[in-house]
Structure formats: structure tokens, C-alpha cells
Amino acid sequence: MINSFEDILDLCINRIMQGEALDEVVKDYPEHKEQLEQLLVIMTDMYDSTLPQIRDEAFASTLINVGKELQRQKEQFSDDVEESPSFKWRWFFNFPSPAWQRGVVFALVLIFVSWGTVNISAASFPGDILYPIKIVTEKVRFYLTPNSEGKAELRLTFSEERTQELVQYFEENGELDTQLIQAMLNEAALAVHDISKLPKPQRTVYVSKLQHLNAYNKDILENFRDKAPQHQKQALEKAIETCGSRMKWMDDMKYERVPPNEWCSWNH
Amino acid sequence: MEKTKRLDIPENVVKRARLLDEDALATLVKESYPFIFRYLYYRTNLKEDAEDLTNDVFVRMVSAIEKQKGNFIAWLFRIAKNVLIDYYRKKGGKKETSLNEVQEITAAKDKNNRDSLYPEDIKKMLQFLTDDQKEVITLKFIEGHSNEEIARSINKSVGAVKLLQFRALTTLRDVLKREMK
């Protein structure tokens, strides 16, 4: 039940926000017409106002800082769980030097952390302290890339990157990182989405690129067949099988036996 | 006229973010950033301040997400509000808008035959309102929140939200009338 002018005003505002014209709305309340009109004109001016623009640099900087905070959280979590002996920082603050020297060293550390982290993280691998920043940086690059061609290219790059990380991880640990295998396959699958939006000549080029990448990924995985630990063999075979079935799909894509708007159903 | 896209985050994304899943957190930041930025933009003097504060909101979000309960969007806006309170506490006061500045808004709008107000114009107009009134106006007209969501966010009843909305619009009308005389 509507009791007051505030209720009527609110009702009118909601109707306008749902798409009704101001005149239409006001017509239903002739006894309040003048007052309603005055207030609703201001409301519509505000509602129709242009939205402030977001700077890409500010957004990217936030994503990077979120990545750093996430890393801190994860380190804290693993410290709590494992109580592993951690690196002692106390020596750093206790060394007997004048305050200004410590200040200079601290400033250098800050510069290193803020400017250098992103570049250094590019060479990091799973398990490295900077690896999450590398992943977040990749996402920033992806979000800032405006067109489908650029996005498709990045997806292919990321998939290849995961493959290299997979090889490196195996060399260092003697076992496979199944999450990396999944990430490698996912990036390739996501590339299809962006490739399907490209005009025909580029589409064909990118399907070929994807075909090569998929064949490369399959080769790498097949090389692990004899070396992978027994408990990982099943997951490995499944991934090889996925690559194999994708090869067939990609022939259909290349010759467009399947229309591009149906390519996304490909995934696995 | 339905202009404002509402912030809508699927529950499964929030659940994964609580487990510190990187993809889910990146999605949360990507989806929520424009809304939080806008909210802070209209409540601060400089765009750079709004950018810095938006950054703080998301860093705080990550540090507290594991313990997050209830409605995520309301929770995120509460963080934004607290960040804003800290900002004003440190800054020690707010910039007042003069009537001259309001005259500039209407003059520019008439002169350029603009259909819509610019973000800076809205910001200047909002300076005439109380904090609660600003909160209601930005959350409703800019962010597209419902009265119930706003009521939860400012800890008041839906009736109080309607009253604040009425008072805010009346204040703005009176300010504009005064400068037109």
C-alpha cells in the first residue's frame, strides 16, 4: 500500500529505471505532477549521466597487487599448515649500519619488488614464489588485448608456456603436474572461442596454428609415456586421447565442415 | 532507459575465490572493478584517489576472502565504504562545492546542448548531500542497487532509504533553483 509521497516517488523512479518514460509515469499521479516532475528530471539526469572512464593502467596495477596479496596469503597458509622452517629476515634489519644505509637498501628492495617483479616472474615456474604473479600478468595482458586475433595469439602462447613449464617441472621433480596438463589443454580450448570470431582468412591461419600446437602438445605428452610414474599414467593417457580427438575436430574446423558458431562445443 | 548493468557474481565463482583460486579471484576483480571504482569516484575529489582506493578495496578483499560469509556484493561494498571512511579520516575533511560550481554545471549543459551530465558534474552535485544521501543516490542511480540492498548496506530500513532518496533529490532541486535565480 502506498502511503506517502516518498513511496510514490520511489515507485516512479523504479518505473523509469525499468524503461518507462517520465511523462507516462507522472501522468498516473496528477495531484503530485509538478513536484514529481521536478525531482524526476534530476533523477533522470543523474541516471543518464556518462560513466567515468576506467584507465587500463590502473586496472592492471590492481590486478598485479591482487596477485601479490594472493601470493602472501598462500605463503601464510602454507606456513600455518606445514610450519616449515622459514627464512629468517631478522638479520636484515639488525645489521649494524647507520639508518640511512638501511633506508637506501630498503628503497632498493621496494624498487625491485614493484618494478622488477613482473619481469622476473615471466621466467618463473610452478612452485616458484613469483609464479602466481606470472599467471596474473598473463591475465592482465589478455584482458588488455582488445581484439580476438590478439587474444587467440595469447591463448596459443599461454598453452605453449604451460607445456614448457610441464617439461621443466618433470625434469626437476620426476613427476607430472596434472594441473599444468589441464591448464595447457584449457588454454588451447579457449583459443578456439577467439578464433571462431575471426574473419575467414585469419580463421584458417589460426586453426592451422592451433593444429600445430595441438600436435606439439601431443608429442610432448607421448614422450612422458615411459617416464611418468605409474599413478599418473591414466591422467596422461586421457590427455593424449584428448589431443588425438582434437586433431580430428581441427580438420573439420579447417575445412569448415562445422560452422564457426559451433566450434565452442569442441572443448574436450 | 535501463542503463545500469547490475553487478552479478555467480555463487560458484565466490566459492572458488574463498579457496584462493586465481581464476576466480581474477574474475571477481574484473567484474567488480568498474562498480567499485564508480562508487569511489563519486565520493572522492580526485580520480587518482578513486583509483588508489579501488586498489585498496581489492587487496583487502583478497586478504579477507577466506572468511567471507553472506552476500558477496554487499560485503565488497562494505569494504569500499570502510576504505572511504579511512580515506576521509586521514585526509581530515571534505572539499565543499560552491554554488558557482553548480552554475558551471548547468551553464555547460545548456551551452553544449549536452544530453547527459558528465561524471564530474554529478560529483559536484553530490557534494551538497549528506553521507547517507550520497550513498543512496550513488548505489541506486549509478550502481543500480535495489532499495533492499541499499538498506542492508547502510543499516537502515527500506522506508529510510526512500526518505533519504526523497531528501537528496529535494536538496538538489533546491540548490539548482537557487542558482537559477
Short mmCIF file of C-alpha atoms in Angstrom, two decimals:
data_model
loop_
_atom_site.label_atom_id
_atom_site.label_comp_id
_atom_site.label_asym_id
_atom_site.label_seq_id
_atom_site.Cartn_x
_atom_site.Cartn_y
_atom_site.Cartn_z
CA MET A 1 0.00 0.00 0.00
CA ILE A 2 1.34 3.42 -0.95
CA ASN A 3 1.14 5.85 1.94
CA SER A 4 3.38 8.77 1.29
CA PHE A 5 4.93 10.95 -1.35
CA GLU A 6 8.28 9.18 -0.78
CA ASP A 7 6.61 5.89 -1.77
CA ILE A 8 5.10 7.41 -4.91
CA LEU A 9 8.42 8.98 -5.84
CA ASP A 10 10.19 5.66 -5.32
CA LEU A 11 7.63 3.85 -7.44
CA CYS A 12 8.07 6.39 -10.25
CA ILE A 13 11.88 6.11 -10.05
CA ASN A 14 11.73 2.33 -10.32
CA ARG A 15 9.39 2.51 -13.30
CA ILE A 16 11.71 4.97 -15.07
CA MET A 17 14.70 2.74 -14.32
CA GLN A 18 12.79 -0.12 -15.93
CA GLY A 19 12.37 1.85 -19.13
CA GLU A 20 9.14 3.85 -18.84
CA ALA A 21 9.08 7.49 -19.98
CA LEU A 22 8.93 10.22 -17.36
CA ASP A 23 5.73 11.73 -18.79
CA GLU A 24 3.96 8.40 -18.75
CA VAL A 25 4.87 7.77 -15.15
CA VAL A 26 3.91 11.23 -13.90
CA LYS A 27 0.53 11.04 -15.68
CA ASP A 28 -0.64 8.49 -13.13
CA TYR A 29 -0.26 10.96 -10.25
CA PRO A 30 -1.85 14.24 -11.41
CA GLU A 31 -2.10 15.57 -7.83
CA HIS A 32 1.73 15.40 -7.49
CA LYS A 33 2.61 16.18 -11.10
CA GLU A 34 4.65 19.34 -10.57
CA GLN A 35 6.73 18.10 -7.65
CA LEU A 36 7.30 14.70 -9.22
CA GLU A 37 8.45 16.25 -12.48
CA GLN A 38 10.99 18.47 -10.76
CA LEU A 39 12.53 15.59 -8.83
CA LEU A 40 12.38 13.01 -11.60
CA VAL A 41 14.13 15.33 -14.07
CA ILE A 42 17.08 15.49 -11.67
CA MET A 43 16.93 11.75 -11.16
CA THR A 44 16.95 11.02 -14.91
CA ASP A 45 19.82 13.49 -15.43
CA MET A 46 21.87 11.52 -12.92
CA TYR A 47 20.75 8.15 -14.20
CA ASP A 48 21.61 9.10 -17.79
CA SER A 49 24.96 10.63 -16.90
CA THR A 50 28.07 9.38 -18.67
CA LEU A 51 30.03 6.91 -16.59
CA PRO A 52 33.60 7.73 -15.54
CA GLN A 53 36.25 6.08 -17.72
CA ILE A 54 38.49 3.42 -16.25
CA ARG A 55 42.19 3.66 -17.02
CA ASP A 56 43.67 0.35 -18.20
CA GLU A 57 46.89 1.05 -16.28
CA ALA A 58 45.01 1.47 -13.00
CA PHE A 59 43.10 -1.75 -13.56
CA ALA A 60 46.28 -3.64 -14.48
CA SER A 61 48.07 -2.29 -11.43
CA THR A 62 45.22 -3.50 -9.20
CA LEU A 63 45.36 -6.98 -10.74
CA ILE A 64 49.09 -7.16 -10.06
CA ASN A 65 48.65 -6.03 -6.46
CA VAL A 66 45.89 -8.57 -6.01
CA GLY A 67 48.31 -11.22 -7.30
CA LYS A 68 50.93 -10.15 -4.75
CA GLU A 69 48.41 -10.26 -1.92
CA LEU A 70 47.25 -13.68 -3.08
CA GLN A 71 50.82 -14.92 -3.01
CA ARG A 72 51.19 -13.56 0.53
CA GLN A 73 48.01 -15.32 1.60
CA LYS A 74 49.14 -18.62 0.13
CA GLU A 75 52.55 -18.37 1.80
CA GLN A 76 50.90 -17.63 5.12
CA PHE A 77 48.59 -20.59 4.63
CA SER A 78 51.43 -22.99 3.81
CA ASP A 79 53.42 -21.68 6.81
CA ASP A 80 50.45 -22.36 9.07
CA VAL A 81 49.93 -25.85 7.69
CA GLU A 82 53.47 -27.11 7.40
CA GLU A 83 55.26 -24.99 9.99
CA SER A 84 58.30 -25.38 7.81
CA PRO A 85 61.47 -23.55 8.83
CA SER A 86 61.19 -20.16 7.17
CA PHE A 87 63.83 -17.78 6.01
CA LYS A 88 64.91 -15.51 8.82
CA TRP A 89 64.68 -11.85 7.87
CA ARG A 90 65.79 -10.53 11.22
CA TRP A 91 69.45 -10.36 10.20
CA PHE A 92 68.49 -7.87 7.54
CA PHE A 93 67.10 -5.35 9.99
CA ASN A 94 69.77 -5.92 12.65
CA PHE A 95 72.93 -5.38 10.70
CA PRO A 96 74.96 -2.65 12.36
CA SER A 97 74.86 0.23 9.92
CA PRO A 98 73.58 3.79 10.03
CA ALA A 99 69.90 4.38 9.47
CA TRP A 100 70.40 5.99 6.06
CA GLN A 101 72.17 2.88 4.78
CA ARG A 102 69.25 0.76 5.80
CA GLY A 103 66.98 3.27 4.14
CA VAL A 104 68.83 3.00 0.85
CA VAL A 105 68.77 -0.79 0.97
CA PHE A 106 65.07 -0.74 1.78
CA ALA A 107 64.33 1.63 -1.09
CA LEU A 108 66.23 -0.67 -3.47
CA VAL A 109 64.20 -3.61 -2.26
CA LEU A 110 60.99 -1.65 -2.83
CA ILE A 111 62.04 -0.70 -6.36
CA PHE A 112 62.98 -4.30 -7.04
CA VAL A 113 59.66 -5.57 -5.73
CA SER A 114 57.44 -3.08 -7.54
CA TRP A 115 59.25 -2.74 -10.90
CA GLY A 116 61.12 -5.94 -11.23
CA THR A 117 58.58 -8.46 -10.04
CA VAL A 118 56.54 -8.63 -13.22
CA ASN A 119 59.59 -9.08 -15.48
CA ILE A 120 61.29 -11.59 -13.22
CA SER A 121 58.09 -13.53 -12.74
CA ALA A 122 57.93 -14.13 -16.52
CA ALA A 123 60.74 -16.67 -16.12
CA SER A 124 59.23 -18.37 -13.08
CA PHE A 125 57.83 -21.90 -12.87
CA PRO A 126 55.15 -23.62 -10.75
CA GLY A 127 56.25 -23.68 -7.14
CA ASP A 128 58.33 -20.51 -7.56
CA ILE A 129 57.40 -17.63 -5.33
CA LEU A 130 56.66 -15.39 -8.33
CA TYR A 131 54.66 -17.89 -10.36
CA PRO A 132 51.20 -16.56 -9.31
CA ILE A 133 52.31 -13.08 -10.43
CA LYS A 134 53.26 -14.55 -13.80
CA ILE A 135 49.76 -16.02 -14.12
CA VAL A 136 48.08 -12.77 -13.09
CA THR A 137 50.30 -10.83 -15.52
CA GLU A 138 49.19 -13.15 -18.31
CA LYS A 139 45.58 -12.44 -17.41
CA VAL A 140 46.26 -8.70 -17.44
CA ARG A 141 47.79 -8.97 -20.91
CA PHE A 142 44.78 -10.97 -22.03
CA TYR A 143 42.20 -8.53 -20.63
CA LEU A 144 44.04 -5.57 -22.13
CA THR A 145 44.19 -7.13 -25.58
CA PRO A 146 41.31 -5.57 -27.50
CA ASN A 147 40.78 -7.88 -30.47
CA SER A 148 40.05 -11.57 -31.00
CA GLU A 149 43.18 -12.13 -33.07
CA GLY A 150 45.41 -10.84 -30.29
CA LYS A 151 43.50 -12.87 -27.72
CA ALA A 152 43.77 -16.05 -29.83
CA GLU A 153 47.51 -15.48 -30.23
CA LEU A 154 47.88 -15.06 -26.47
CA ARG A 155 45.93 -18.22 -25.75
CA LEU A 156 48.28 -20.17 -28.02
CA THR A 157 51.29 -18.57 -26.31
CA PHE A 158 49.95 -19.44 -22.86
CA SER A 159 49.27 -23.02 -23.86
CA GLU A 160 52.83 -23.34 -25.16
CA GLU A 161 54.12 -21.75 -21.98
CA ARG A 162 52.27 -24.35 -19.85
CA THR A 163 53.83 -27.09 -22.00
CA GLN A 164 57.32 -25.76 -21.31
CA GLU A 165 56.54 -25.50 -17.62
CA LEU A 166 55.31 -29.08 -17.69
CA VAL A 167 58.62 -30.27 -19.17
CA GLN A 168 60.65 -28.22 -16.69
CA TYR A 169 58.55 -29.44 -13.77
CA PHE A 170 59.07 -33.05 -14.82
CA GLU A 171 62.84 -32.57 -15.13
CA GLU A 172 63.03 -31.11 -11.65
CA ASN A 173 60.57 -33.35 -9.81
CA GLY A 174 60.45 -36.59 -11.78
CA GLU A 175 56.68 -36.46 -11.99
CA LEU A 176 53.98 -34.65 -13.93
CA ASP A 177 51.98 -31.69 -12.72
CA THR A 178 48.48 -32.73 -13.79
CA GLN A 179 47.12 -29.22 -13.16
CA LEU A 180 49.58 -27.92 -15.74
CA ILE A 181 48.42 -30.54 -18.25
CA GLN A 182 44.87 -29.37 -17.67
CA ALA A 183 45.87 -25.70 -17.99
CA MET A 184 47.73 -26.47 -21.24
CA LEU A 185 44.65 -28.17 -22.71
CA ASN A 186 42.30 -25.47 -21.41
CA GLU A 187 44.26 -22.61 -22.97
CA ALA A 188 44.17 -24.37 -26.35
CA ALA A 189 40.43 -24.99 -25.98
CA LEU A 190 39.81 -21.35 -25.06
CA ALA A 191 41.73 -20.22 -28.14
CA VAL A 192 39.00 -21.82 -30.27
CA HIS A 193 36.49 -19.37 -28.85
CA ASP A 194 38.51 -16.37 -30.05
CA ILE A 195 39.50 -17.97 -33.36
CA SER A 196 35.85 -18.64 -34.22
CA LYS A 197 35.20 -14.88 -34.12
CA LEU A 198 37.88 -14.03 -36.72
CA PRO A 199 37.15 -13.34 -40.40
CA LYS A 200 37.66 -16.30 -42.71
CA PRO A 201 41.27 -15.89 -43.97
CA GLN A 202 42.64 -15.24 -40.44
CA ARG A 203 40.45 -18.00 -39.04
CA THR A 204 42.08 -20.56 -41.32
CA VAL A 205 45.57 -19.35 -40.38
CA TYR A 206 44.83 -19.62 -36.68
CA VAL A 207 43.23 -23.03 -36.95
CA SER A 208 46.48 -24.19 -38.62
CA LYS A 209 48.50 -22.65 -35.79
CA LEU A 210 46.30 -24.38 -33.26
CA GLN A 211 46.68 -27.65 -35.13
CA HIS A 212 50.48 -27.37 -34.91
CA LEU A 213 50.31 -26.51 -31.25
CA ASN A 214 48.00 -29.41 -30.53
CA ALA A 215 50.32 -31.81 -32.38
CA TYR A 216 53.29 -30.41 -30.44
CA ASN A 217 51.46 -30.81 -27.12
CA LYS A 218 50.53 -34.38 -28.06
CA ASP A 219 54.19 -35.20 -28.91
CA ILE A 220 55.38 -33.82 -25.61
CA LEU A 221 52.80 -35.81 -23.69
CA GLU A 222 53.63 -39.00 -25.59
CA ASN A 223 57.30 -38.55 -24.63
CA PHE A 224 56.28 -38.88 -20.98
CA ARG A 225 54.61 -42.26 -21.56
CA ASP A 226 57.62 -44.32 -20.50
CA LYS A 227 58.88 -41.94 -17.82
CA ALA A 228 55.73 -40.89 -15.95
CA PRO A 229 55.08 -42.52 -12.55
CA GLN A 230 52.53 -45.33 -12.62
CA HIS A 231 49.85 -43.39 -10.69
CA GLN A 232 49.89 -40.59 -13.29
CA LYS A 233 49.71 -42.77 -16.38
CA GLN A 234 45.93 -42.77 -16.53
CA ALA A 235 45.69 -38.98 -16.48
CA LEU A 236 48.44 -38.78 -19.07
CA GLU A 237 46.67 -41.21 -21.43
CA LYS A 238 43.46 -39.27 -21.08
CA ALA A 239 45.24 -36.03 -22.06
CA ILE A 240 46.88 -37.72 -25.07
CA GLU A 241 43.48 -39.03 -26.09
CA THR A 242 42.03 -35.50 -25.81
CA CYS A 243 44.75 -34.16 -28.11
CA GLY A 244 44.06 -37.00 -30.55
CA SER A 245 40.34 -36.31 -30.75
CA ARG A 246 41.07 -32.60 -31.15
CA MET A 247 43.21 -33.37 -34.22
CA LYS A 248 40.13 -34.78 -35.95
CA TRP A 249 37.99 -31.84 -34.85
CA MET A 250 40.51 -29.36 -36.15
CA ASP A 251 40.42 -30.85 -39.63
CA ASP A 252 36.68 -30.24 -39.61
CA MET A 253 37.31 -26.67 -38.44
CA LYS A 254 40.00 -26.03 -41.03
CA TYR A 255 37.76 -27.05 -43.91
CA GLU A 256 34.75 -25.56 -42.13
CA ARG A 257 32.76 -28.74 -42.20
CA VAL A 258 31.47 -27.44 -38.85
CA PRO A 259 30.23 -23.80 -38.82
CA PRO A 260 32.35 -21.49 -36.60
CA ASN A 261 29.45 -20.77 -34.23
CA GLU A 262 29.51 -24.44 -33.25
CA TRP A 263 33.24 -24.63 -32.63
CA CYS A 264 32.93 -23.86 -28.94
CA SER A 265 31.19 -27.18 -28.33
CA TRP A 266 34.52 -28.74 -29.19
CA ASN A 267 36.25 -28.31 -25.81
CA HIS A 268 37.11 -31.87 -24.85
CA MET B 1 16.20 3.50 -20.42
CA GLU B 2 17.51 0.60 -18.39
CA LYS B 3 21.14 1.70 -18.38
CA THR B 4 22.88 0.45 -15.28
CA LYS B 5 24.21 -3.05 -15.59
CA ARG B 6 23.93 -4.63 -12.18
CA LEU B 7 26.89 -6.34 -10.65
CA ASP B 8 26.14 -10.03 -10.69
CA ILE B 9 28.68 -12.57 -9.47
CA PRO B 10 27.82 -16.29 -9.66
CA GLU B 11 27.99 -18.05 -6.29
CA ASN B 12 30.36 -20.75 -7.61
CA VAL B 13 32.93 -18.05 -8.50
CA VAL B 14 32.73 -16.67 -4.96
CA LYS B 15 33.10 -20.17 -3.53
CA ARG B 16 36.23 -20.83 -5.56
CA ALA B 17 37.61 -17.40 -4.67
CA ARG B 18 37.23 -18.26 -0.98
CA LEU B 19 39.63 -21.14 -1.65
CA LEU B 20 42.06 -18.60 -3.19
CA ASP B 21 41.52 -19.87 -6.73
CA GLU B 22 43.41 -17.46 -9.01
CA ASP B 23 40.97 -17.60 -11.91
CA ALA B 24 38.00 -16.96 -9.65
CA LEU B 25 39.74 -14.02 -7.96
CA ALA B 26 40.70 -12.53 -11.33
CA THR B 27 37.05 -12.85 -12.42
CA LEU B 28 35.86 -11.13 -9.25
CA VAL B 29 38.26 -8.23 -9.79
CA LYS B 30 37.44 -7.93 -13.49
CA GLU B 31 33.67 -7.95 -12.94
CA SER B 32 33.53 -5.77 -9.82
CA TYR B 33 36.23 -3.22 -10.66
CA PRO B 34 34.03 -0.78 -12.65
CA PHE B 35 31.35 -0.77 -9.95
CA ILE B 36 33.71 -0.20 -7.03
CA PHE B 37 35.67 2.40 -8.98
CA ARG B 38 32.49 4.33 -9.84
CA TYR B 39 31.27 4.18 -6.26
CA LEU B 40 34.58 5.64 -5.02
CA TYR B 41 34.93 8.08 -7.91
CA TYR B 42 31.77 9.92 -6.92
CA ARG B 43 32.83 10.07 -3.30
CA THR B 44 36.39 11.38 -3.68
CA ASN B 45 37.86 14.56 -5.08
CA LEU B 46 40.45 13.17 -7.49
CA LYS B 47 40.21 10.36 -10.00
CA GLU B 48 43.67 9.19 -8.88
CA ASP B 49 42.40 8.90 -5.31
CA ALA B 50 39.50 6.76 -6.51
CA GLU B 51 41.94 4.51 -8.39
CA ASP B 52 44.17 4.10 -5.34
CA LEU B 53 41.22 3.37 -3.09
CA THR B 54 39.79 0.85 -5.57
CA ASN B 55 43.15 -0.89 -5.48
CA ASP B 56 42.99 -0.96 -1.64
CA VAL B 57 39.49 -2.43 -1.73
CA PHE B 58 40.58 -5.39 -3.85
CA VAL B 59 43.76 -6.03 -1.85
CA ARG B 60 41.63 -6.05 1.32
CA MET B 61 39.16 -8.31 -0.46
CA VAL B 62 41.85 -10.93 -1.13
CA SER B 63 43.20 -10.74 2.41
CA ALA B 64 39.74 -11.38 3.89
CA ILE B 65 38.02 -13.53 1.24
CA GLU B 66 38.65 -16.85 3.01
CA LYS B 67 36.41 -15.70 5.88
CA GLN B 68 33.77 -14.05 3.68
CA LYS B 69 30.18 -15.00 4.51
CA GLY B 70 26.78 -13.87 3.23
CA ASN B 71 26.11 -11.71 0.21
CA PHE B 72 29.42 -11.10 -1.58
CA ILE B 73 28.43 -7.86 -3.32
CA ALA B 74 27.14 -6.25 -0.11
CA TRP B 75 30.33 -7.40 1.62
CA LEU B 76 32.54 -5.88 -1.10
CA PHE B 77 30.72 -2.55 -0.93
CA ARG B 78 31.13 -2.58 2.86
CA ILE B 79 34.89 -2.88 2.34
CA ALA B 80 34.70 0.03 -0.11
CA LYS B 81 32.80 2.08 2.44
CA ASN B 82 35.37 1.34 5.16
CA VAL B 83 38.21 2.25 2.81
CA LEU B 84 36.43 5.51 2.12
CA ILE B 85 35.99 6.23 5.83
CA ASP B 86 39.73 5.67 6.39
CA TYR B 87 40.48 7.96 3.47
CA TYR B 88 38.45 10.82 4.92
CA ARG B 89 39.86 10.19 8.38
CA LYS B 90 43.41 10.57 7.05
CA LYS B 91 42.51 13.47 4.82
CA GLY B 92 40.68 15.29 7.62
CA GLY B 93 37.68 16.77 5.87
CA LYS B 94 35.95 17.04 2.54
CA LYS B 95 36.05 19.55 -0.25
CA GLU B 96 32.97 21.75 -0.33
CA THR B 97 31.31 22.62 -3.60
CA SER B 98 30.34 26.22 -4.16
CA LEU B 99 27.23 27.42 -5.89
CA ASN B 100 29.48 28.79 -8.63
CA GLU B 101 30.47 25.27 -9.49
CA VAL B 102 26.83 24.26 -9.82
CA GLN B 103 26.24 27.23 -12.09
CA GLU B 104 29.10 25.94 -14.23
CA ILE B 105 27.38 22.57 -14.50
CA THR B 106 24.06 23.92 -15.76
CA ALA B 107 25.72 26.53 -17.97
CA ALA B 108 27.93 23.91 -19.63
CA LYS B 109 25.00 21.59 -20.09
CA ASP B 110 22.91 24.32 -21.75
CA LYS B 111 25.75 25.78 -23.80
CA ASN B 112 26.91 22.49 -25.27
CA ASN B 113 23.38 21.18 -25.59
CA ARG B 114 24.53 18.08 -23.78
CA ASP B 115 22.05 15.27 -23.35
CA SER B 116 23.71 13.89 -20.31
CA LEU B 117 25.70 15.11 -17.34
CA TYR B 118 29.39 14.31 -17.12
CA PRO B 119 30.76 12.30 -14.19
CA GLU B 120 32.46 15.43 -12.78
CA ASP B 121 29.10 17.25 -12.78
CA ILE B 122 27.45 14.51 -10.77
CA LYS B 123 30.35 14.52 -8.36
CA LYS B 124 29.97 18.26 -7.74
CA MET B 125 26.24 17.93 -7.19
CA LEU B 126 26.70 15.11 -4.72
CA GLN B 127 28.83 17.35 -2.52
CA PHE B 128 25.65 19.08 -1.37
CA LEU B 129 24.27 15.88 0.13
CA THR B 130 24.81 14.17 3.45
CA ASP B 131 26.86 10.96 3.50
CA ASP B 132 23.78 8.74 3.73
CA GLN B 133 22.05 10.62 0.93
CA LYS B 134 25.14 10.27 -1.30
CA GLU B 135 25.27 6.59 -0.51
CA VAL B 136 21.64 6.09 -1.53
CA ILE B 137 21.94 8.15 -4.71
CA THR B 138 25.18 6.53 -5.96
CA LEU B 139 24.12 3.00 -5.09
CA LYS B 140 20.72 3.41 -6.69
CA PHE B 141 21.18 5.64 -9.74
CA ILE B 142 24.76 4.79 -10.60
CA GLU B 143 25.15 1.19 -9.42
CA GLY B 144 21.55 0.06 -9.91
CA HIS B 145 21.08 -1.48 -6.44
CA SER B 146 17.59 -2.18 -5.13
CA ASN B 147 16.18 -0.43 -2.05
CA GLU B 148 16.56 -3.65 -0.05
CA GLU B 149 20.24 -3.97 -0.97
CA ILE B 150 20.88 -0.32 -0.11
CA ALA B 151 19.04 -0.71 3.20
CA ARG B 152 21.31 -3.66 4.12
CA SER B 153 24.37 -1.74 3.04
CA ILE B 154 23.66 1.35 5.16
CA ASN B 155 21.98 -0.50 8.03
CA LYS B 156 18.66 1.27 7.69
CA SER B 157 15.11 0.29 6.79
CA VAL B 158 13.74 0.40 3.23
CA GLY B 159 11.46 3.24 4.38
CA ALA B 160 14.51 5.21 5.50
CA VAL B 161 16.13 4.63 2.10
CA LYS B 162 13.07 6.06 0.34
CA LEU B 163 13.12 9.06 2.64
CA LEU B 164 16.83 9.66 2.04
CA GLN B 165 16.25 9.39 -1.70
CA PHE B 166 13.44 11.96 -1.48
CA ARG B 167 15.51 14.34 0.65
CA ALA B 168 18.53 14.03 -1.63
CA LEU B 169 16.53 14.89 -4.74
CA THR B 170 14.76 17.75 -2.93
CA THR B 171 18.11 19.17 -1.80
CA LEU B 172 19.48 19.02 -5.34
CA ARG B 173 16.34 20.63 -6.72
CA ASP B 174 16.63 23.48 -4.19
CA VAL B 175 20.31 24.01 -4.95
CA LEU B 176 19.62 24.18 -8.68
CA LYS B 177 16.67 26.53 -8.14
CA ARG B 178 18.77 28.87 -6.00
CA GLU B 179 21.49 29.19 -8.60
CA MET B 180 18.98 29.75 -11.41
CA LYS B 181 17.52 32.80 -9.67
#
